[in-house]
């Protein structure tokens, strides 16, 4: 069994279900409102746990009813929450999602307690980080905490995966130096590299630039087209599975959690792990909600065998 530590965000997702996105200045009606656990960190932790990996989550929630609810939700999916810490005087992070009839979404985040995660929180989890096979982080929590976690992981010879979302223009060199695999989507990659992604041929140029920044393995997720891998063990597009999407909110997070849960420490099975992760993502987008939509490993294996 893989042992994975995820450092990242915990959000409550409030989704407004609409026919079409409103135009600037337009008022529209939502035909449904729903709530579920979310946050890129939380989603990726749930996906890793559902991939059958032992998963420990390091995060911050508010000292409010939502914080307790988030921990219960995560634990219910098999995520270990000993390092999901309450933060006095700050509310739990919240994401406000508008979801249209095509399954596409817009998201606005109120970060809440997520920005309270500190380097000290990470150092308190030193033992579990050093015992993990893989450490995952995103950019919805402070960079100092992520960098500290990755430095601990690399010193112990563990795999580090950075999901640079939401993307920032200039990632710190000391963070990239301890990142084994970076996993932007095409929009995030374009921001990181200052290169366009208008067609598939641009993915190779983006990946080359990310390698220049110091990362050995690159995956650029490319929406319904799949994922572009650039690595010493495999380079090329791993096609997506064609399905009718109803909610894409957790697509990328599901991909990453299942990738980490399947990946060998030497990256030798990167192509196979990415294909498995693509199949998991294809199942997630066919259901509503972020964490509730994430399938378990048996369901993914069965679907892949069809």
mmCIF file of C-alpha atoms in Angstrom:
data_model
loop_
_atom_site.group_PDB
_atom_site.id
_atom_site.type_symbol
_atom_site.label_atom_id
_atom_site.label_comp_id
_atom_site.label_asym_id
_atom_site.label_seq_id
_atom_site.Cartn_x
_atom_site.Cartn_y
_atom_site.Cartn_z
ATOM 1 C CA UNK A 1 0.000 0.000 0.000
ATOM 2 C CA UNK A 2 1.246 3.456 -0.922
ATOM 3 C CA UNK A 3 1.603 5.951 1.909
ATOM 4 C CA UNK A 4 0.804 9.506 0.831
ATOM 5 C CA UNK A 5 0.934 12.824 2.659
ATOM 6 C CA UNK A 6 -1.071 15.701 1.198
ATOM 7 C CA UNK A 7 -0.403 19.285 2.295
ATOM 8 C CA UNK A 8 -3.127 21.666 1.210
ATOM 9 C CA UNK A 9 -6.461 23.367 1.374
ATOM 10 C CA UNK A 10 -9.779 22.431 2.957
ATOM 11 C CA UNK A 11 -12.855 24.179 1.575
ATOM 12 C CA UNK A 12 -16.579 23.804 1.819
ATOM 13 C CA UNK A 13 -17.926 23.851 -1.755
ATOM 14 C CA UNK A 14 -21.222 25.650 -2.322
ATOM 15 C CA UNK A 15 -22.371 24.975 -5.879
ATOM 16 C CA UNK A 16 -24.953 27.035 -7.749
ATOM 17 C CA UNK A 17 -26.438 24.928 -10.546
ATOM 18 C CA UNK A 18 -27.404 27.087 -13.542
ATOM 19 C CA UNK A 19 -28.280 26.610 -17.181
ATOM 20 C CA UNK A 20 -25.710 29.122 -18.438
ATOM 21 C CA UNK A 21 -23.115 31.367 -16.798
ATOM 22 C CA UNK A 22 -24.394 34.930 -16.210
ATOM 23 C CA UNK A 23 -23.077 37.723 -18.408
ATOM 24 C CA UNK A 24 -21.605 40.802 -16.685
ATOM 25 C CA UNK A 25 -24.476 42.696 -15.071
ATOM 26 C CA UNK A 26 -26.984 39.881 -15.619
ATOM 27 C CA UNK A 27 -29.104 38.337 -12.855
ATOM 28 C CA UNK A 28 -30.072 34.686 -13.250
ATOM 29 C CA UNK A 29 -31.744 32.002 -11.143
ATOM 30 C CA UNK A 30 -30.010 28.897 -9.833
ATOM 31 C CA UNK A 31 -32.212 25.817 -10.143
ATOM 32 C CA UNK A 32 -30.347 24.039 -7.314
ATOM 33 C CA UNK A 33 -27.808 24.772 -4.569
ATOM 34 C CA UNK A 34 -25.643 22.014 -3.046
ATOM 35 C CA UNK A 35 -22.785 21.712 -0.549
ATOM 36 C CA UNK A 36 -19.909 19.233 -0.363
ATOM 37 C CA UNK A 37 -16.386 18.954 0.942
ATOM 38 C CA UNK A 38 -13.717 20.396 -1.326
ATOM 39 C CA UNK A 39 -10.473 22.307 -1.618
ATOM 40 C CA UNK A 40 -7.721 21.043 -3.884
ATOM 41 C CA UNK A 41 -5.848 19.551 -0.950
ATOM 42 C CA UNK A 42 -8.901 17.850 0.484
ATOM 43 C CA UNK A 43 -9.985 16.547 -2.909
ATOM 44 C CA UNK A 44 -6.554 15.124 -3.644
ATOM 45 C CA UNK A 45 -6.394 13.514 -0.213
ATOM 46 C CA UNK A 46 -9.779 11.859 -0.762
ATOM 47 C CA UNK A 47 -8.710 10.681 -4.217
ATOM 48 C CA UNK A 48 -5.480 9.232 -2.835
ATOM 49 C CA UNK A 49 -7.394 7.443 -0.065
ATOM 50 C CA UNK A 50 -9.923 6.097 -2.569
ATOM 51 C CA UNK A 51 -7.041 4.847 -4.715
ATOM 52 C CA UNK A 52 -6.310 2.554 -1.731
ATOM 53 C CA UNK A 53 -3.318 4.516 -0.435
ATOM 54 C CA UNK A 54 -2.846 5.257 3.258
ATOM 55 C CA UNK A 55 -3.379 9.010 3.246
ATOM 56 C CA UNK A 56 -2.479 11.643 5.834
ATOM 57 C CA UNK A 57 -3.721 15.202 5.312
ATOM 58 C CA UNK A 58 -2.006 18.330 6.682
ATOM 59 C CA UNK A 59 -4.353 21.305 6.573
ATOM 60 C CA UNK A 60 -6.066 24.094 8.513
ATOM 61 C CA UNK A 61 -9.791 24.572 9.086
ATOM 62 C CA UNK A 62 -11.699 27.164 11.090
ATOM 63 C CA UNK A 63 -12.791 26.685 14.668
ATOM 64 C CA UNK A 64 -16.385 26.576 13.456
ATOM 65 C CA UNK A 65 -19.039 24.020 12.606
ATOM 66 C CA UNK A 66 -17.750 23.727 9.045
ATOM 67 C CA UNK A 67 -14.294 22.796 10.339
ATOM 68 C CA UNK A 68 -15.696 19.873 12.341
ATOM 69 C CA UNK A 69 -17.871 18.878 9.394
ATOM 70 C CA UNK A 70 -14.882 18.884 7.029
ATOM 71 C CA UNK A 71 -12.871 16.595 9.311
ATOM 72 C CA UNK A 72 -15.821 14.199 9.563
ATOM 73 C CA UNK A 73 -16.225 14.162 5.786
ATOM 74 C CA UNK A 74 -12.527 13.470 5.201
ATOM 75 C CA UNK A 75 -12.380 10.738 7.838
ATOM 76 C CA UNK A 76 -15.430 9.130 6.280
ATOM 77 C CA UNK A 77 -13.480 8.727 3.043
ATOM 78 C CA UNK A 78 -10.558 7.108 4.872
ATOM 79 C CA UNK A 79 -8.286 10.160 5.159
ATOM 80 C CA UNK A 80 -6.285 10.443 8.401
ATOM 81 C CA UNK A 81 -7.010 13.876 9.878
ATOM 82 C CA UNK A 82 -4.709 14.094 12.925
ATOM 83 C CA UNK A 83 -2.938 17.020 11.228
ATOM 84 C CA UNK A 84 -6.080 18.857 10.099
ATOM 85 C CA UNK A 85 -5.877 21.624 12.669
ATOM 86 C CA UNK A 86 -8.536 24.065 13.948
ATOM 87 C CA UNK A 87 -7.658 27.770 13.779
ATOM 88 C CA UNK A 88 -9.139 30.124 16.355
ATOM 89 C CA UNK A 89 -10.756 33.305 15.087
ATOM 90 C CA UNK A 90 -10.720 32.247 11.420
ATOM 91 C CA UNK A 91 -13.478 30.568 9.425
ATOM 92 C CA UNK A 92 -13.088 27.446 7.327
ATOM 93 C CA UNK A 93 -12.226 28.051 3.679
ATOM 94 C CA UNK A 94 -15.136 28.242 1.273
ATOM 95 C CA UNK A 95 -15.443 27.857 -2.489
ATOM 96 C CA UNK A 96 -18.391 29.289 -4.410
ATOM 97 C CA UNK A 97 -18.935 27.365 -7.633
ATOM 98 C CA UNK A 98 -21.185 28.152 -10.563
ATOM 99 C CA UNK A 99 -21.869 24.993 -12.567
ATOM 100 C CA UNK A 100 -23.571 25.156 -15.962
ATOM 101 C CA UNK A 101 -25.572 22.553 -17.857
ATOM 102 C CA UNK A 102 -22.462 21.463 -19.819
ATOM 103 C CA UNK A 103 -20.631 20.504 -16.633
ATOM 104 C CA UNK A 104 -18.231 23.461 -16.782
ATOM 105 C CA UNK A 105 -17.606 25.633 -13.756
ATOM 106 C CA UNK A 106 -16.368 28.961 -12.447
ATOM 107 C CA UNK A 107 -14.950 29.031 -8.909
ATOM 108 C CA UNK A 108 -14.372 31.873 -6.433
ATOM 109 C CA UNK A 109 -12.465 30.982 -3.261
ATOM 110 C CA UNK A 110 -12.564 32.593 0.176
ATOM 111 C CA UNK A 111 -9.353 31.082 1.565
ATOM 112 C CA UNK A 112 -10.258 31.390 5.265
ATOM 113 C CA UNK A 113 -8.082 29.197 7.497
ATOM 114 C CA UNK A 114 -6.092 27.785 4.581
ATOM 115 C CA UNK A 115 -3.649 30.698 4.692
ATOM 116 C CA UNK A 116 -2.981 29.969 8.367
ATOM 117 C CA UNK A 117 -1.043 26.784 7.572
ATOM 118 C CA UNK A 118 2.552 27.298 8.724
ATOM 119 C CA UNK A 119 6.009 25.814 8.429
ATOM 120 C CA UNK A 120 5.680 24.868 12.116
ATOM 121 C CA UNK A 121 2.574 22.793 11.278
ATOM 122 C CA UNK A 122 4.610 20.910 8.699
ATOM 123 C CA UNK A 123 7.584 20.377 11.006
ATOM 124 C CA UNK A 124 5.215 18.932 13.603
ATOM 125 C CA UNK A 125 4.375 16.255 11.008
ATOM 126 C CA UNK A 126 8.037 15.537 10.204
ATOM 127 C CA UNK A 127 7.823 11.859 11.109
ATOM 128 C CA UNK A 128 4.837 11.102 8.861
ATOM 129 C CA UNK A 129 6.372 13.056 5.957
ATOM 130 C CA UNK A 130 9.630 11.119 6.234
ATOM 131 C CA UNK A 131 7.704 7.821 6.408
ATOM 132 C CA UNK A 132 5.596 8.562 3.298
ATOM 133 C CA UNK A 133 6.192 7.274 -0.216
ATOM 134 C CA UNK A 134 4.938 10.505 -1.780
ATOM 135 C CA UNK A 135 4.164 14.074 -0.685
ATOM 136 C CA UNK A 136 1.680 16.198 -2.650
ATOM 137 C CA UNK A 137 0.956 19.930 -2.426
ATOM 138 C CA UNK A 138 -0.879 22.678 -4.307
ATOM 139 C CA UNK A 139 -0.828 26.497 -4.122
ATOM 140 C CA UNK A 140 -3.957 27.175 -2.042
ATOM 141 C CA UNK A 141 -1.851 27.281 1.134
ATOM 142 C CA UNK A 142 1.334 29.272 1.942
ATOM 143 C CA UNK A 143 4.427 28.449 -0.104
ATOM 144 C CA UNK A 144 6.615 28.387 3.001
ATOM 145 C CA UNK A 145 4.735 25.384 4.367
ATOM 146 C CA UNK A 146 4.911 23.521 1.062
ATOM 147 C CA UNK A 147 8.624 24.210 0.626
ATOM 148 C CA UNK A 148 9.362 22.994 4.145
ATOM 149 C CA UNK A 149 7.420 19.787 3.532
ATOM 150 C CA UNK A 150 9.147 19.096 0.217
ATOM 151 C CA UNK A 151 12.587 19.693 1.723
ATOM 152 C CA UNK A 152 11.834 17.171 4.462
ATOM 153 C CA UNK A 153 10.534 14.682 1.905
ATOM 154 C CA UNK A 154 13.506 15.015 -0.440
ATOM 155 C CA UNK A 155 15.998 14.709 2.411
ATOM 156 C CA UNK A 156 14.304 11.393 3.216
ATOM 157 C CA UNK A 157 14.375 10.272 -0.428
ATOM 158 C CA UNK A 158 10.626 10.552 -1.026
ATOM 159 C CA UNK A 159 8.715 11.562 -4.173
ATOM 160 C CA UNK A 160 7.311 15.101 -4.296
ATOM 161 C CA UNK A 161 4.454 16.206 -6.568
ATOM 162 C CA UNK A 162 3.501 19.854 -6.988
ATOM 163 C CA UNK A 163 0.128 20.796 -8.440
ATOM 164 C CA UNK A 164 0.724 24.521 -9.203
ATOM 165 C CA UNK A 165 -2.888 25.594 -8.860
ATOM 166 C CA UNK A 166 -3.990 28.286 -8.723
ATOM 167 C CA UNK A 167 -0.907 29.192 -10.731
ATOM 168 C CA UNK A 168 1.446 32.036 -9.914
ATOM 169 C CA UNK A 169 3.841 33.596 -12.379
ATOM 170 C CA UNK A 170 7.151 32.891 -10.668
ATOM 171 C CA UNK A 171 7.447 29.811 -8.513
ATOM 172 C CA UNK A 172 10.336 29.987 -6.023
ATOM 173 C CA UNK A 173 13.493 28.263 -7.233
ATOM 174 C CA UNK A 174 13.988 26.538 -3.868
ATOM 175 C CA UNK A 175 10.557 24.907 -4.205
ATOM 176 C CA UNK A 176 11.164 23.766 -7.782
ATOM 177 C CA UNK A 177 14.546 22.340 -6.728
ATOM 178 C CA UNK A 178 12.773 19.852 -4.434
ATOM 179 C CA UNK A 179 9.901 19.047 -6.828
ATOM 180 C CA UNK A 180 10.093 15.724 -8.699
ATOM 181 C CA UNK A 181 6.862 16.073 -10.696
ATOM 182 C CA UNK A 182 4.880 19.196 -11.582
ATOM 183 C CA UNK A 183 1.289 18.866 -12.811
ATOM 184 C CA UNK A 184 -0.218 22.105 -14.194
ATOM 185 C CA UNK A 185 -3.175 22.205 -16.550
ATOM 186 C CA UNK A 186 -2.651 23.953 -19.879
ATOM 187 C CA UNK A 187 -3.679 27.390 -18.557
ATOM 188 C CA UNK A 188 -1.440 27.130 -15.510
ATOM 189 C CA UNK A 189 1.443 25.886 -17.646
ATOM 190 C CA UNK A 190 1.125 28.865 -19.991
ATOM 191 C CA UNK A 191 1.367 31.231 -17.020
ATOM 192 C CA UNK A 192 4.379 29.438 -15.549
ATOM 193 C CA UNK A 193 6.289 29.303 -18.838
ATOM 194 C CA UNK A 194 5.035 32.473 -20.622
ATOM 195 C CA UNK A 195 4.411 30.218 -23.625
ATOM 196 C CA UNK A 196 1.018 29.704 -25.302
ATOM 197 C CA UNK A 197 -0.882 26.430 -25.327
ATOM 198 C CA UNK A 198 -3.047 26.775 -28.422
ATOM 199 C CA UNK A 199 -2.499 23.284 -29.823
ATOM 200 C CA UNK A 200 -0.962 19.965 -28.861
ATOM 201 C CA UNK A 201 2.428 20.880 -30.327
ATOM 202 C CA UNK A 202 2.706 23.664 -27.747
ATOM 203 C CA UNK A 203 2.633 21.140 -24.908
ATOM 204 C CA UNK A 204 6.122 19.882 -25.785
ATOM 205 C CA UNK A 205 7.518 23.439 -25.686
ATOM 206 C CA UNK A 206 5.835 24.128 -22.353
ATOM 207 C CA UNK A 207 7.181 20.923 -20.881
ATOM 208 C CA UNK A 208 10.691 21.749 -22.088
ATOM 209 C CA UNK A 209 10.510 25.108 -20.334
ATOM 210 C CA UNK A 210 9.326 23.475 -17.110
ATOM 211 C CA UNK A 211 12.276 21.097 -17.326
ATOM 212 C CA UNK A 212 14.549 24.134 -17.694
ATOM 213 C CA UNK A 213 13.117 25.449 -14.433
ATOM 214 C CA UNK A 214 14.502 22.351 -12.739
ATOM 215 C CA UNK A 215 11.695 19.755 -12.650
ATOM 216 C CA UNK A 216 12.566 16.307 -14.026
ATOM 217 C CA UNK A 217 9.028 14.978 -14.631
ATOM 218 C CA UNK A 218 6.159 17.032 -16.106
ATOM 219 C CA UNK A 219 2.492 16.274 -16.650
ATOM 220 C CA UNK A 220 0.316 18.935 -18.294
ATOM 221 C CA UNK A 221 -3.339 17.993 -17.981
ATOM 222 C CA UNK A 222 -5.216 18.948 -21.135
ATOM 223 C CA UNK A 223 -8.911 18.768 -20.324
ATOM 224 C CA UNK A 224 -10.959 16.380 -22.416
ATOM 225 C CA UNK A 225 -7.904 15.559 -24.558
ATOM 226 C CA UNK A 226 -6.009 13.849 -21.752
ATOM 227 C CA UNK A 227 -2.614 14.474 -20.182
ATOM 228 C CA UNK A 228 0.749 15.254 -21.773
ATOM 229 C CA UNK A 229 3.662 13.479 -20.084
ATOM 230 C CA UNK A 230 7.282 14.569 -20.442
ATOM 231 C CA UNK A 231 9.718 12.386 -18.537
ATOM 232 C CA UNK A 232 12.821 10.258 -19.063
ATOM 233 C CA UNK A 233 10.535 7.204 -18.815
ATOM 234 C CA UNK A 234 7.756 8.333 -21.203
ATOM 235 C CA UNK A 235 6.894 11.326 -23.380
ATOM 236 C CA UNK A 236 3.594 11.827 -25.173
ATOM 237 C CA UNK A 237 -0.138 12.428 -24.812
ATOM 238 C CA UNK A 238 -2.122 9.937 -22.774
ATOM 239 C CA UNK A 239 -5.641 10.297 -24.204
ATOM 240 C CA UNK A 240 -8.648 10.944 -22.005
ATOM 241 C CA UNK A 241 -11.608 8.578 -21.910
ATOM 242 C CA UNK A 242 -14.605 10.035 -23.723
ATOM 243 C CA UNK A 243 -17.593 10.530 -21.431
ATOM 244 C CA UNK A 244 -20.404 13.036 -20.942
ATOM 245 C CA UNK A 245 -19.341 15.323 -18.104
ATOM 246 C CA UNK A 246 -21.880 16.672 -15.626
ATOM 247 C CA UNK A 247 -19.433 18.299 -13.157
ATOM 248 C CA UNK A 248 -15.706 18.793 -13.789
ATOM 249 C CA UNK A 249 -14.942 20.354 -10.384
ATOM 250 C CA UNK A 250 -12.718 17.539 -9.064
ATOM 251 C CA UNK A 251 -11.416 16.173 -12.378
ATOM 252 C CA UNK A 252 -7.813 17.312 -11.962
ATOM 253 C CA UNK A 253 -7.691 16.484 -8.259
ATOM 254 C CA UNK A 254 -8.995 12.978 -8.897
ATOM 255 C CA UNK A 255 -6.345 12.497 -11.572
ATOM 256 C CA UNK A 256 -3.583 13.570 -9.222
ATOM 257 C CA UNK A 257 -4.706 11.507 -6.234
ATOM 258 C CA UNK A 258 -4.992 8.336 -8.287
ATOM 259 C CA UNK A 259 -1.715 9.039 -10.081
ATOM 260 C CA UNK A 260 0.104 9.333 -6.749
ATOM 261 C CA UNK A 261 -1.645 6.246 -5.418
ATOM 262 C CA UNK A 262 -0.403 4.193 -8.366
ATOM 263 C CA UNK A 263 3.035 5.667 -9.095
ATOM 264 C CA UNK A 264 6.250 3.727 -8.522
ATOM 265 C CA UNK A 265 8.978 5.595 -6.657
ATOM 266 C CA UNK A 266 11.263 5.435 -9.719
ATOM 267 C CA UNK A 267 8.471 6.657 -12.056
ATOM 268 C CA UNK A 268 8.918 3.521 -14.169
ATOM 269 C CA UNK A 269 5.144 3.030 -14.513
ATOM 270 C CA UNK A 270 4.329 6.702 -15.156
ATOM 271 C CA UNK A 271 2.385 5.991 -18.365
ATOM 272 C CA UNK A 272 0.289 3.233 -16.781
ATOM 273 C CA UNK A 273 -0.376 5.327 -13.670
ATOM 274 C CA UNK A 274 -1.474 8.294 -15.804
ATOM 275 C CA UNK A 275 -3.848 6.107 -17.818
ATOM 276 C CA UNK A 276 -5.348 4.726 -14.605
ATOM 277 C CA UNK A 277 -5.688 8.282 -13.258
ATOM 278 C CA UNK A 278 -7.364 9.400 -16.494
ATOM 279 C CA UNK A 279 -9.935 6.647 -16.078
ATOM 280 C CA UNK A 280 -10.591 7.697 -12.482
ATOM 281 C CA UNK A 281 -11.082 11.298 -13.601
ATOM 282 C CA UNK A 282 -13.491 10.214 -16.340
ATOM 283 C CA UNK A 283 -15.693 8.533 -13.725
ATOM 284 C CA UNK A 284 -15.555 11.523 -11.366
ATOM 285 C CA UNK A 285 -16.831 14.025 -13.944
ATOM 286 C CA UNK A 286 -19.962 11.931 -14.503
ATOM 287 C CA UNK A 287 -21.195 12.650 -10.957
ATOM 288 C CA UNK A 288 -22.044 15.797 -9.029
ATOM 289 C CA UNK A 289 -19.859 17.351 -6.351
ATOM 290 C CA UNK A 290 -16.130 17.306 -5.712
ATOM 291 C CA UNK A 291 -15.316 14.686 -3.087
ATOM 292 C CA UNK A 292 -18.598 12.743 -3.453
ATOM 293 C CA UNK A 293 -17.866 12.176 -7.149
ATOM 294 C CA UNK A 294 -14.464 10.521 -6.681
ATOM 295 C CA UNK A 295 -14.628 6.769 -7.431
ATOM 296 C CA UNK A 296 -12.891 3.990 -5.508
ATOM 297 C CA UNK A 297 -10.042 1.928 -6.913
ATOM 298 C CA UNK A 298 -12.183 -1.126 -7.653
ATOM 299 C CA UNK A 299 -14.602 0.952 -9.754
ATOM 300 C CA UNK A 300 -11.726 2.424 -11.756
ATOM 301 C CA UNK A 301 -10.123 -0.974 -12.340
ATOM 302 C CA UNK A 302 -13.472 -2.393 -13.476
ATOM 303 C CA UNK A 303 -14.099 0.511 -15.856
ATOM 304 C CA UNK A 304 -10.586 0.239 -17.272
ATOM 305 C CA UNK A 305 -11.164 -3.441 -18.006
ATOM 306 C CA UNK A 306 -14.331 -2.778 -20.023
#
